Coordinates of C-alpha atoms and ligand atoms in Angstrom, one line a residue:
X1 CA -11.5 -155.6 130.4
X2 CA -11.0 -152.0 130.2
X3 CA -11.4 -150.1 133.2
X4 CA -14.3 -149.2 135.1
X5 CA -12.9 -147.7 138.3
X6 CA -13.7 -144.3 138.5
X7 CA -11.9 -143.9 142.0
X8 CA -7.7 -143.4 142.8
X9 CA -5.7 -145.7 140.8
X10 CA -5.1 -148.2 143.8
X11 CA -3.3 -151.7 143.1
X12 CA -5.0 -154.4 141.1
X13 CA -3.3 -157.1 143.8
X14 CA -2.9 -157.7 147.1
X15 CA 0.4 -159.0 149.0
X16 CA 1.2 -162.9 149.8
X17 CA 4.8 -162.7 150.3
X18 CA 7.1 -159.7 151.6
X19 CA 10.7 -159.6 151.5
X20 CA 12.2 -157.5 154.4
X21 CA 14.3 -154.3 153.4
X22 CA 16.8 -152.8 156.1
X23 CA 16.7 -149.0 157.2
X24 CA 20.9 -148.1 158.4
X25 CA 22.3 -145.6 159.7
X26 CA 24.3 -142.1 158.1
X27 CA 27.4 -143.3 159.3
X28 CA 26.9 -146.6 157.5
X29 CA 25.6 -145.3 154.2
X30 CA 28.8 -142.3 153.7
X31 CA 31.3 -145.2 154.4
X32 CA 29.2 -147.6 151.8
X33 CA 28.5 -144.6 149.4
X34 CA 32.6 -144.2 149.4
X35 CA 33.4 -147.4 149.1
X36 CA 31.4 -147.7 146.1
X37 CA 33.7 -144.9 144.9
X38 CA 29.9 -142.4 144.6
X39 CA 28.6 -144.6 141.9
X40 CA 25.6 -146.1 143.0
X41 CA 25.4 -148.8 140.8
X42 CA 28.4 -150.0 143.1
X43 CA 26.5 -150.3 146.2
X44 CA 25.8 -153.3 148.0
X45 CA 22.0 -153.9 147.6
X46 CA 22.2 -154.9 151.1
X47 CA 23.1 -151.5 152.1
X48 CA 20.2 -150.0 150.5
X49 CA 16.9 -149.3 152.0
X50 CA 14.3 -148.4 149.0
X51 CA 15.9 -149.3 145.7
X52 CA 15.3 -146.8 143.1
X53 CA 18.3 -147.6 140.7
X54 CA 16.2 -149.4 138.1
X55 CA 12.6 -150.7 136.9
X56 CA 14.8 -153.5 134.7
X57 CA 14.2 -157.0 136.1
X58 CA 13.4 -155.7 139.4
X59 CA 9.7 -156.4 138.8
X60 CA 7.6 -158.3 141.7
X61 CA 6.1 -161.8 139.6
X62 CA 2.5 -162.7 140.3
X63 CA 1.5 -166.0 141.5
X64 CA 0.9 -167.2 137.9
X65 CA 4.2 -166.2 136.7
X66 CA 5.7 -168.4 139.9
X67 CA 3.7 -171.2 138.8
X68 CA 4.7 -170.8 135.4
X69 CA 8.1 -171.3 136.6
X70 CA 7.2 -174.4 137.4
X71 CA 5.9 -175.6 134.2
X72 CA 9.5 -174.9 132.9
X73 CA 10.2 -177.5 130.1
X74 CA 13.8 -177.4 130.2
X75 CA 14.7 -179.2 126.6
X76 CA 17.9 -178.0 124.7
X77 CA 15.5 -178.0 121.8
X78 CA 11.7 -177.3 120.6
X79 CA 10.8 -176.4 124.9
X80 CA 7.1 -176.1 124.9
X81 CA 7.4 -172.7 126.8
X82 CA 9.0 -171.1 123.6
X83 CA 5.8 -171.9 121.6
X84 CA 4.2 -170.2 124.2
X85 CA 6.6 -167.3 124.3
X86 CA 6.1 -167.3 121.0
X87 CA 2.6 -167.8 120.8
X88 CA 1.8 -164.8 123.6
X89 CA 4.1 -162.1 121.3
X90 CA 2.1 -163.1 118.3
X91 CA -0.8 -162.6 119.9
X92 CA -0.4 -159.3 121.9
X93 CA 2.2 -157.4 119.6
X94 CA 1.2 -159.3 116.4
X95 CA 4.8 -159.7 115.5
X96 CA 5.6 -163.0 113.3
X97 CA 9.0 -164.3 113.8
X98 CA 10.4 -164.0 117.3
X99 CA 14.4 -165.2 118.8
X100 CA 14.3 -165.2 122.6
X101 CA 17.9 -163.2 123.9
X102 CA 19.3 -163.1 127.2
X103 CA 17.9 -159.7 127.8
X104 CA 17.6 -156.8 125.2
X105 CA 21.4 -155.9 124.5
X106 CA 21.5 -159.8 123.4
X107 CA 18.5 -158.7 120.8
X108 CA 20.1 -155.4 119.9
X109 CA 23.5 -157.0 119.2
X110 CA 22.4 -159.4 116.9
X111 CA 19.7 -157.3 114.9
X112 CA 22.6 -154.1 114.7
X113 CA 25.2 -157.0 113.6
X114 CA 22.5 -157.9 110.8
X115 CA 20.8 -154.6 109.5
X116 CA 23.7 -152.3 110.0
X117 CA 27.0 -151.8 107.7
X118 CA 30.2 -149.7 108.2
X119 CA 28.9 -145.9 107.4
X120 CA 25.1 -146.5 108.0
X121 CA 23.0 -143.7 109.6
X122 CA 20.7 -145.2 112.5
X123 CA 18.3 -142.2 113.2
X124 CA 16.1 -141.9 116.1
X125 CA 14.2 -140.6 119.1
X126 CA 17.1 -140.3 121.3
X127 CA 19.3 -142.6 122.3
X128 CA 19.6 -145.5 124.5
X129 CA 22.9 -146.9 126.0
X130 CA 22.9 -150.1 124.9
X131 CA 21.3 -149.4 121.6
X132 CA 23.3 -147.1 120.2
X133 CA 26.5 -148.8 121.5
X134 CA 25.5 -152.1 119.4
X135 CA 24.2 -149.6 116.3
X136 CA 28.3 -148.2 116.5
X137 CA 29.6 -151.3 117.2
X138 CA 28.4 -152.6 114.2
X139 CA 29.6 -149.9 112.0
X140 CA 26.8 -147.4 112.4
X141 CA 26.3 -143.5 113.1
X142 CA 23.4 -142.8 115.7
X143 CA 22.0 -139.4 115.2
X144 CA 19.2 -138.2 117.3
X145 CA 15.5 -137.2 115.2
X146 CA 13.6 -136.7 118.5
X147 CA 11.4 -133.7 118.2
X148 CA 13.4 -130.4 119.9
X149 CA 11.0 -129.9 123.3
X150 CA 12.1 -133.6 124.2
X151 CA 15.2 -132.2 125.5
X152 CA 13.7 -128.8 127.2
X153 CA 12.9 -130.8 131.0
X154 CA 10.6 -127.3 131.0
X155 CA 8.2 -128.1 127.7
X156 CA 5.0 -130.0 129.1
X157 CA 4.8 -131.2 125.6
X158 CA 2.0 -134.3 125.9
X159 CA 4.0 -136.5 123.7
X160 CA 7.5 -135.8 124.0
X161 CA 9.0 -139.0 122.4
X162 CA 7.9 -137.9 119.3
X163 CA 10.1 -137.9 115.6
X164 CA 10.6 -134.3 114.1
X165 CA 9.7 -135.8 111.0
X166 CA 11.4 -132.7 109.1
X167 CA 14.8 -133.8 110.5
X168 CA 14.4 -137.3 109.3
X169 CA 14.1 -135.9 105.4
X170 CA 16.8 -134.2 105.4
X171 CA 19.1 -136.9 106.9
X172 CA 17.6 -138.6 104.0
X173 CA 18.3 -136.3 101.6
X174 CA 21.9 -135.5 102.6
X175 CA 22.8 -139.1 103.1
X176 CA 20.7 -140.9 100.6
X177 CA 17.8 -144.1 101.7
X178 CA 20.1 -146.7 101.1
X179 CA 22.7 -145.6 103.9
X180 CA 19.5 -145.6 106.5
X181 CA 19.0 -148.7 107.3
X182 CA 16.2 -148.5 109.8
X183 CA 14.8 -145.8 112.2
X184 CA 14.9 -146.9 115.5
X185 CA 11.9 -146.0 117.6
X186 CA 11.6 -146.7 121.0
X187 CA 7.7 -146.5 123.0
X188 CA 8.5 -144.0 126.0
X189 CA 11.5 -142.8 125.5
X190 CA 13.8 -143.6 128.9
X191 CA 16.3 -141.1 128.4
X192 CA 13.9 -138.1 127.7
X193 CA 12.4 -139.1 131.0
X194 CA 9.8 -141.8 130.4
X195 CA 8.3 -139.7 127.4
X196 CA 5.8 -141.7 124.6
X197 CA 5.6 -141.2 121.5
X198 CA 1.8 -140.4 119.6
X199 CA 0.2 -142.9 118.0
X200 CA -0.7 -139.9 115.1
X201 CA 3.7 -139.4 114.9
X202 CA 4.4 -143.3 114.4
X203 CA 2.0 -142.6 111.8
X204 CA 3.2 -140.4 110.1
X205 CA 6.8 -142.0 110.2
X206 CA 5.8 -144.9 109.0
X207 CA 4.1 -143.2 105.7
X208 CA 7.2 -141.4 105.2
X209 CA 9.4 -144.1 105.9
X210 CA 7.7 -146.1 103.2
X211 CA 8.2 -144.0 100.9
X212 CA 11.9 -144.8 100.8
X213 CA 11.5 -148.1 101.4
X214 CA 13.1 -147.3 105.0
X215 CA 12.2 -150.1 107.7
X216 CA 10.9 -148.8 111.1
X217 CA 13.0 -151.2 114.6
X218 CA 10.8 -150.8 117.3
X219 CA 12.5 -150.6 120.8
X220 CA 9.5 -151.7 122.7
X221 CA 10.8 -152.2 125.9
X222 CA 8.1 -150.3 127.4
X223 CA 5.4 -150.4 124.6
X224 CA 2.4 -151.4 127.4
X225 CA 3.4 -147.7 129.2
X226 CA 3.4 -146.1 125.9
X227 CA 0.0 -147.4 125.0
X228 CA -1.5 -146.1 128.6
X229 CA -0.4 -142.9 127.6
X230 CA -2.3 -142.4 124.7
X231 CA -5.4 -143.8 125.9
X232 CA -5.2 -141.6 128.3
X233 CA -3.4 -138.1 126.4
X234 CA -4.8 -139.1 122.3
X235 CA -7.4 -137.9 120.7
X236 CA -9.5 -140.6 120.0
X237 CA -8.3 -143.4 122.1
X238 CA -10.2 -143.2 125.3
X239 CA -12.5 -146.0 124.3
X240 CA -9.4 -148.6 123.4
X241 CA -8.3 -150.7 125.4
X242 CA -4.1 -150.7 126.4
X243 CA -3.9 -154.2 124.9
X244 CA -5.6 -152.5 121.7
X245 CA -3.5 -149.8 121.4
X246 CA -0.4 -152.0 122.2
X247 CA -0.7 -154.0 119.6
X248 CA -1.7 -150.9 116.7
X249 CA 1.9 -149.7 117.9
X250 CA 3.9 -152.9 117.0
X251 CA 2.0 -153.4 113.8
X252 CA 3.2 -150.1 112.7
X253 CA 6.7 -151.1 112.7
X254 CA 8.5 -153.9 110.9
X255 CA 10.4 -155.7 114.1
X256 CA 11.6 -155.3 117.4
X257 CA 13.9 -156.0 120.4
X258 CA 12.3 -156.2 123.7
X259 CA 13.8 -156.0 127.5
X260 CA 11.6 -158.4 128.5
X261 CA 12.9 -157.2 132.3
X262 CA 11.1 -153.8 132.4
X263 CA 6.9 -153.8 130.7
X264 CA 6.4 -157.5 131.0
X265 CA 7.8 -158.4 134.5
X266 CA 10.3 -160.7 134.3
X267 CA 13.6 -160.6 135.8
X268 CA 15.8 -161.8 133.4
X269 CA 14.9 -162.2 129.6
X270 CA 14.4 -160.6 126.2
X271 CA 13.5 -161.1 122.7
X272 CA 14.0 -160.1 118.7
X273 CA 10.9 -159.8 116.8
X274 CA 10.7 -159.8 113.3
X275 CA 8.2 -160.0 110.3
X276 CA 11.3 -160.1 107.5
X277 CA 11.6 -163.7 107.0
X278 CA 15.0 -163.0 105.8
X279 CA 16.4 -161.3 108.5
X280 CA 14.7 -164.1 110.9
X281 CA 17.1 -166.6 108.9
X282 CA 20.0 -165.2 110.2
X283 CA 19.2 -163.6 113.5
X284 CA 18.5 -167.6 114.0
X285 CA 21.9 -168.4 112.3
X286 CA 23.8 -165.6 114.6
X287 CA 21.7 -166.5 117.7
X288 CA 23.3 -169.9 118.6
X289 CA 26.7 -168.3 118.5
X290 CA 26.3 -165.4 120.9
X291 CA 22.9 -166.4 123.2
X292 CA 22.2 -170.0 122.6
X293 CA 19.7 -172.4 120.6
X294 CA 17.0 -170.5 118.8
X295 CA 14.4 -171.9 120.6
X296 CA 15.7 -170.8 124.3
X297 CA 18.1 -168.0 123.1
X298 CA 19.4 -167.4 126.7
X299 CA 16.8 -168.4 129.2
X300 CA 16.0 -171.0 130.7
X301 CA 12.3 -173.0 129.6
X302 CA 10.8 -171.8 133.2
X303 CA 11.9 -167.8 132.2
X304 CA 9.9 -167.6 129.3
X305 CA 7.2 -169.5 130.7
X306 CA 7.3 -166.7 133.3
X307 CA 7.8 -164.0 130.4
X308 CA 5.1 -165.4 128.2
X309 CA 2.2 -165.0 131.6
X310 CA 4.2 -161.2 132.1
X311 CA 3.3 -159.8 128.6
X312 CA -0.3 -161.0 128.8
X313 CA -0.5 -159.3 132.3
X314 CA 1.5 -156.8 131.5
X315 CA -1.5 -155.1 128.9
X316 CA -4.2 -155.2 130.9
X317 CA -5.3 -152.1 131.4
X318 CA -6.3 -152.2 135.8
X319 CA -2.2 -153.3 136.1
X320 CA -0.8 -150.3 133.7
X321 CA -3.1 -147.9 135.7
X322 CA -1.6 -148.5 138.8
X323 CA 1.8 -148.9 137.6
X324 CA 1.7 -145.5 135.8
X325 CA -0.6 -144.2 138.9
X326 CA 2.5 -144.8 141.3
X327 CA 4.7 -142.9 139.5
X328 CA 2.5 -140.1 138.7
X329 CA 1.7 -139.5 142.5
X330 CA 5.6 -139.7 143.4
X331 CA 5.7 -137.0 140.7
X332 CA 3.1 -135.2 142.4
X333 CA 4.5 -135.1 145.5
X334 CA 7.9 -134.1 144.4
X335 CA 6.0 -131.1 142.1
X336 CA 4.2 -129.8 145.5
X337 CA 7.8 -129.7 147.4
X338 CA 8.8 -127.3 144.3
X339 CA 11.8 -130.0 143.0
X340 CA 12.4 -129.4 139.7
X341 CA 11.7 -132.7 138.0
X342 CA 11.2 -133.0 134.0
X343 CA 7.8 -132.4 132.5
X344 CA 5.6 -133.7 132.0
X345 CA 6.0 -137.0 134.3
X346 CA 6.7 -139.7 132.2
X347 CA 5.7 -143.9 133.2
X348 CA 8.6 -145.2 134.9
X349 CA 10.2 -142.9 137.0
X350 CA 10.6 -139.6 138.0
X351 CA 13.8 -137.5 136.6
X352 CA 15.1 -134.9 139.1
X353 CA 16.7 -132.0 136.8
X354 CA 20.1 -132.0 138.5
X355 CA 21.4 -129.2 136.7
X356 CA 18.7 -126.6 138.6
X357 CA 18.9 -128.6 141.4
X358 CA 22.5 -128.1 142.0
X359 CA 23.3 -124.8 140.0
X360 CA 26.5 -124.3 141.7
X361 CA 27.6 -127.6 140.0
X362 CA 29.2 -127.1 136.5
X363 CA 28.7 -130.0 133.9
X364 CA 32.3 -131.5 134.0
X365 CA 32.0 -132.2 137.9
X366 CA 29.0 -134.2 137.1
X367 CA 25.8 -132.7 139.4
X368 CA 23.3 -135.4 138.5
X369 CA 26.0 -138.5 139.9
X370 CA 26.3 -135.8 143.2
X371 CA 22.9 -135.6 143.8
X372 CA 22.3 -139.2 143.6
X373 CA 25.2 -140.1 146.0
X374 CA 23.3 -137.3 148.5
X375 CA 20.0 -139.0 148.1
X376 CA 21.1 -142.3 149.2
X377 CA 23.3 -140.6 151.6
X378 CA 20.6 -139.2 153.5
X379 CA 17.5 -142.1 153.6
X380 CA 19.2 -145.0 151.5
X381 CA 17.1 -144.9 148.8
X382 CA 19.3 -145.7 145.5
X383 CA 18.4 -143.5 142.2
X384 CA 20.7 -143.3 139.2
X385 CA 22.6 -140.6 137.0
X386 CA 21.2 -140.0 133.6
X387 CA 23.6 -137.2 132.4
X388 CA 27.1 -136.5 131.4
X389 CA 28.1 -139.7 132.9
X390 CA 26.0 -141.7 131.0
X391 CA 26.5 -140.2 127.9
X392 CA 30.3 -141.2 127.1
X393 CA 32.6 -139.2 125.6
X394 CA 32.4 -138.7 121.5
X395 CA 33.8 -140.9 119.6
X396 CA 36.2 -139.1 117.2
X397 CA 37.4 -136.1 119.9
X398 CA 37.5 -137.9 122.7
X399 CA 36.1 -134.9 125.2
X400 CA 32.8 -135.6 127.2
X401 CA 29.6 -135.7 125.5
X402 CA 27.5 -132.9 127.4
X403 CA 23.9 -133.1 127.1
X404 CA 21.4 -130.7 127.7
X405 CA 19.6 -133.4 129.8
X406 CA 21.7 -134.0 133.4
X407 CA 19.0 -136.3 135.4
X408 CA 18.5 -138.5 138.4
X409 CA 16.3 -140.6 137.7
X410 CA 13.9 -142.6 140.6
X411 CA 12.8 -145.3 138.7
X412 CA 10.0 -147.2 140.1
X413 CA 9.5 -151.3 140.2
X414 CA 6.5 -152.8 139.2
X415 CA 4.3 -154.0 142.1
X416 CA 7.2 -153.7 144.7
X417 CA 7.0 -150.6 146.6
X418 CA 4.2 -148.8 148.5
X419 CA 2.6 -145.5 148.8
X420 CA 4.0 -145.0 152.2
X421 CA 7.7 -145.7 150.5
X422 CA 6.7 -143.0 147.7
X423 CA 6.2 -140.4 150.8
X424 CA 9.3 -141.4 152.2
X425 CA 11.5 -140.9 148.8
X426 CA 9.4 -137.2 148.8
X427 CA 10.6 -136.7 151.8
X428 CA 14.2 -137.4 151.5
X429 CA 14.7 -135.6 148.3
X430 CA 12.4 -132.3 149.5
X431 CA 15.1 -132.4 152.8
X432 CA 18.7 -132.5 150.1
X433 CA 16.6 -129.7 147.9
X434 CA 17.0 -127.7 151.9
X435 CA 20.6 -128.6 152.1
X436 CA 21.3 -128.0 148.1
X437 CA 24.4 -126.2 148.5
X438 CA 26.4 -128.1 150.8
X439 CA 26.2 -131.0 148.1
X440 CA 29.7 -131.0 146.3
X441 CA 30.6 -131.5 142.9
X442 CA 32.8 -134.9 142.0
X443 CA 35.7 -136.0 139.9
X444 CA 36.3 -139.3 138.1
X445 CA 38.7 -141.5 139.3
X446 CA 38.1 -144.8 136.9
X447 CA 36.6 -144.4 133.5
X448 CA 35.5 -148.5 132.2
X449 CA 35.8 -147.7 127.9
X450 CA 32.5 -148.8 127.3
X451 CA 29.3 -148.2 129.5
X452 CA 31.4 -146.2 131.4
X453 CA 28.0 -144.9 134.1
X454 CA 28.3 -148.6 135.6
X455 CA 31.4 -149.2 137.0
X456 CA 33.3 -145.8 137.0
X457 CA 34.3 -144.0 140.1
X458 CA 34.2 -140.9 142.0
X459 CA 35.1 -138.7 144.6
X460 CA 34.3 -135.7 146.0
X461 CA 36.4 -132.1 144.8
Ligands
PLP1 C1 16.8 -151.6 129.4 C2 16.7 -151.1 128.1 C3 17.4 -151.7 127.0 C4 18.4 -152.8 127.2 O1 17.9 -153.9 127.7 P1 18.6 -154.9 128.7 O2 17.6 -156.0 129.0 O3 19.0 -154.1 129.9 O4 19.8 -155.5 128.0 C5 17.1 -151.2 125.7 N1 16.3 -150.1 125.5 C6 15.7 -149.5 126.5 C7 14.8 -148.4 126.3 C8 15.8 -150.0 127.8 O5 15.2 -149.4 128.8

């Protein structure tokens, strides 16, 4: 099981099927980049050549996840793929109660809905989107626990998803337990670029947390990634295996939602775990109003056949090697070109600093959306803003939310893409670095209320 190899980190598969991808021309991509207003979210996948916008449900299946599709059992009720969905999250994240969702906003919605009342605090290490969205949505206050070098793209801090457990206590002690009702941890954190959390932290957390009776929501979207990195960064976890270490992480942690689209390979899917029997009750009660019966939640019999064969892949420790090895030697490349990417390279993507990438860009003319629209621009490959766009604007003022973080990120598919692709994405962003300061700033021309980085658009000042 675990790894022998003492060689590069090459792919644990070879290729029986190819899909072609389309190079175009300049003139082509600035009239698609503009018609998609500079939001590349808006382009026409067509129109893109090596698609670096997400690693969420853009995952390449394996020949026993196809064929898994075709034991689908499509029954309204009891499908025998949901025992086995259920079966394969028992076993490799030891969870006991588990309601399959559309994908993991379907999950969040229904577990914030449940835990969360009006004036709650929801702290934790950093925030996603969709997350905190359904944490205020449901009445709810997100404030942000991650420890202070997450946010420094210059700390090479080995475990940057980490809780500053000091910051927790005294949310506690100026808001009281009973107004927290969970922390929500999330295994690498996505918006600090990919960054895990230690194994020794969730530790430590979870001691705390029980002392005021405080439940710990696991966002374990990429748990598998997580795990990799501390086997490979922990002291004392050389000798475990990922599939080990994955499952010590969910057991310290009382339930959580999962976008089964990113670790475990699917491409559509997602899940609530839980080990509160109470709190199952009604997430199955609320399920069959917003996702569908409790026993398909969402997805078809066939998807979590699929997703069931994903998770148990998706620990095994040869897979998350090359997986994390990909994007480490992207990172590598981009780090010998002298880009200024965030530190230390995290498991999904790569995260382009945008703000000393395009000094000459102040915040409110939103650098990292510009530099993604020149990427694509010059080789059609697709990344996606992380920054100021992304963040939203704050609630009660109104004005933008600025934080210190403004990213492009290049966020790598699972099994899909080469080396030789990698090279070419090095090259294309080491040519913009050359032509930095002909890149102009932008200003928003549609702003959707919620979600805003997906559909709003641009153009250039
Ligand atoms: C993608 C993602 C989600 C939301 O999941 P969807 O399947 O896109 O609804 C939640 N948390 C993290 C960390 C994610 O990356």
């Amino acid at each position: 099981m675990g790894t022998t190899i003492k060689h590069s980190w090459a792919e644990p598969f070879k290729i029986k099927m190819v899909e072609p991808v389309f190079i175009t021309t300049e003139e082509h991509r600035r009239k698609a980049l503009k018609e998609a207003g500079f939001n590349t979210f808006l382009l026409h996948s067509d129109d893109v050549y090596i698609d670096l916008l997400t690693d969420s449900g853009t995952s390449a299946m394996s020949d026993r996840q196809w064929a898994g599709i075709m034991l689908g059992d499509e029954a309204y009720a009891g499908s025998k793929n949901f025992y086995h969905l259920e079966e394969a999250i028992q076993t490799y994240y030891g969870y006991k109660h588990v309601v399959p969702t559309h994908q993991g906003r379907g999950a969040e919605h229904i577990l914030s809905q449940i835990m969360i009342k009006q004036g709650d605090i929801i702290p934790g290490n950093m925030y996603f989107t969709t997350t905190k969205l359904h944490q205020e949505l449901a009445g709810g206050t997100f404030v942000d626990i991650i420890i202070d070098e997450a946010h420094d793209p210059g700390s090479s801090h080995p475990f940057k998803g980490n809780v500053n457990l000091q910051k927790l206590e005294d949310l506690i002690k100026k808001h009281g337990a009973a107004k927290i009702p969970y922390v929500s941890i999330a295994t690498t954190v996505n918006m600090a670029g990919g960054q895990p959390i230690s194994m020794e932290n969730l530790k430590a957390l979870r001691a705390l947390t029980q002392t005021y009776g405080i439940k710990i929501i696991h966002d374990m979207t990429r748990v598998a990634e997580n795990a990799f990195m501390i086997q490979q960064k922990e002291e004392g976890y050389q000798h475990k295996t990922v599939a080990e270490i994955t499952k010590e992480l969910c057991q310290l942690t009382d339930g959580a939602t999962m976008s089964a689209k990113k670790d475990a390979m699917v491409n559509i899917g997602g899940f609530l775990a839980i080990n509160d029997p109470d709190i199952y009750d009604e997430a199955r009660n609320m399920v069959v109003i917003y996702e569908g019966l409790h026993t398909y939640g969402g997805m078809a019999g066939r998807d979590m056949e699929a997703l069931a064969i994903g998770i148990k892949e998706s620990v095994q420790d040869d897979h998350i090697r090359a997986r994390v090895g990909q994007v480490h030697y992207l990172g590598n490349k981009l780090l010998e070109a002298g880009i200024p990417i965030v530190n230390p390279v995290g498991t999904h993507g790569i995260f382009i600093d945008a703000k000393q990438f395009l000094p000459h860009i102040p915040q409110d003319q939103f650098p990292a959306q510009a530099l993604a629209g020149a990427l694509y621009l010059d080789s059609g490959v697709r990344a996606m803003e992380r920054g100021v766009v992304s963040a939203g604007r704050n609630k009660t003022t109104g004005q933008h939310n600025y934080p210190k973080l403004e990213l492009v990120r290049l966020t790598i598919p699972r099994r899909v893409y080469t080396q030789a692709h990698m090279d070419v994405v090095a090259e294309s962003v080491a040519c913009i670095y050359s032509k930095r300061n002909q890149i102009k700033g932008l200003t928003m021309t549609y702003e959707p209320k919620y979600l805003r980085f997906f559909q709003a658009r641009f153009k250039e000042v």
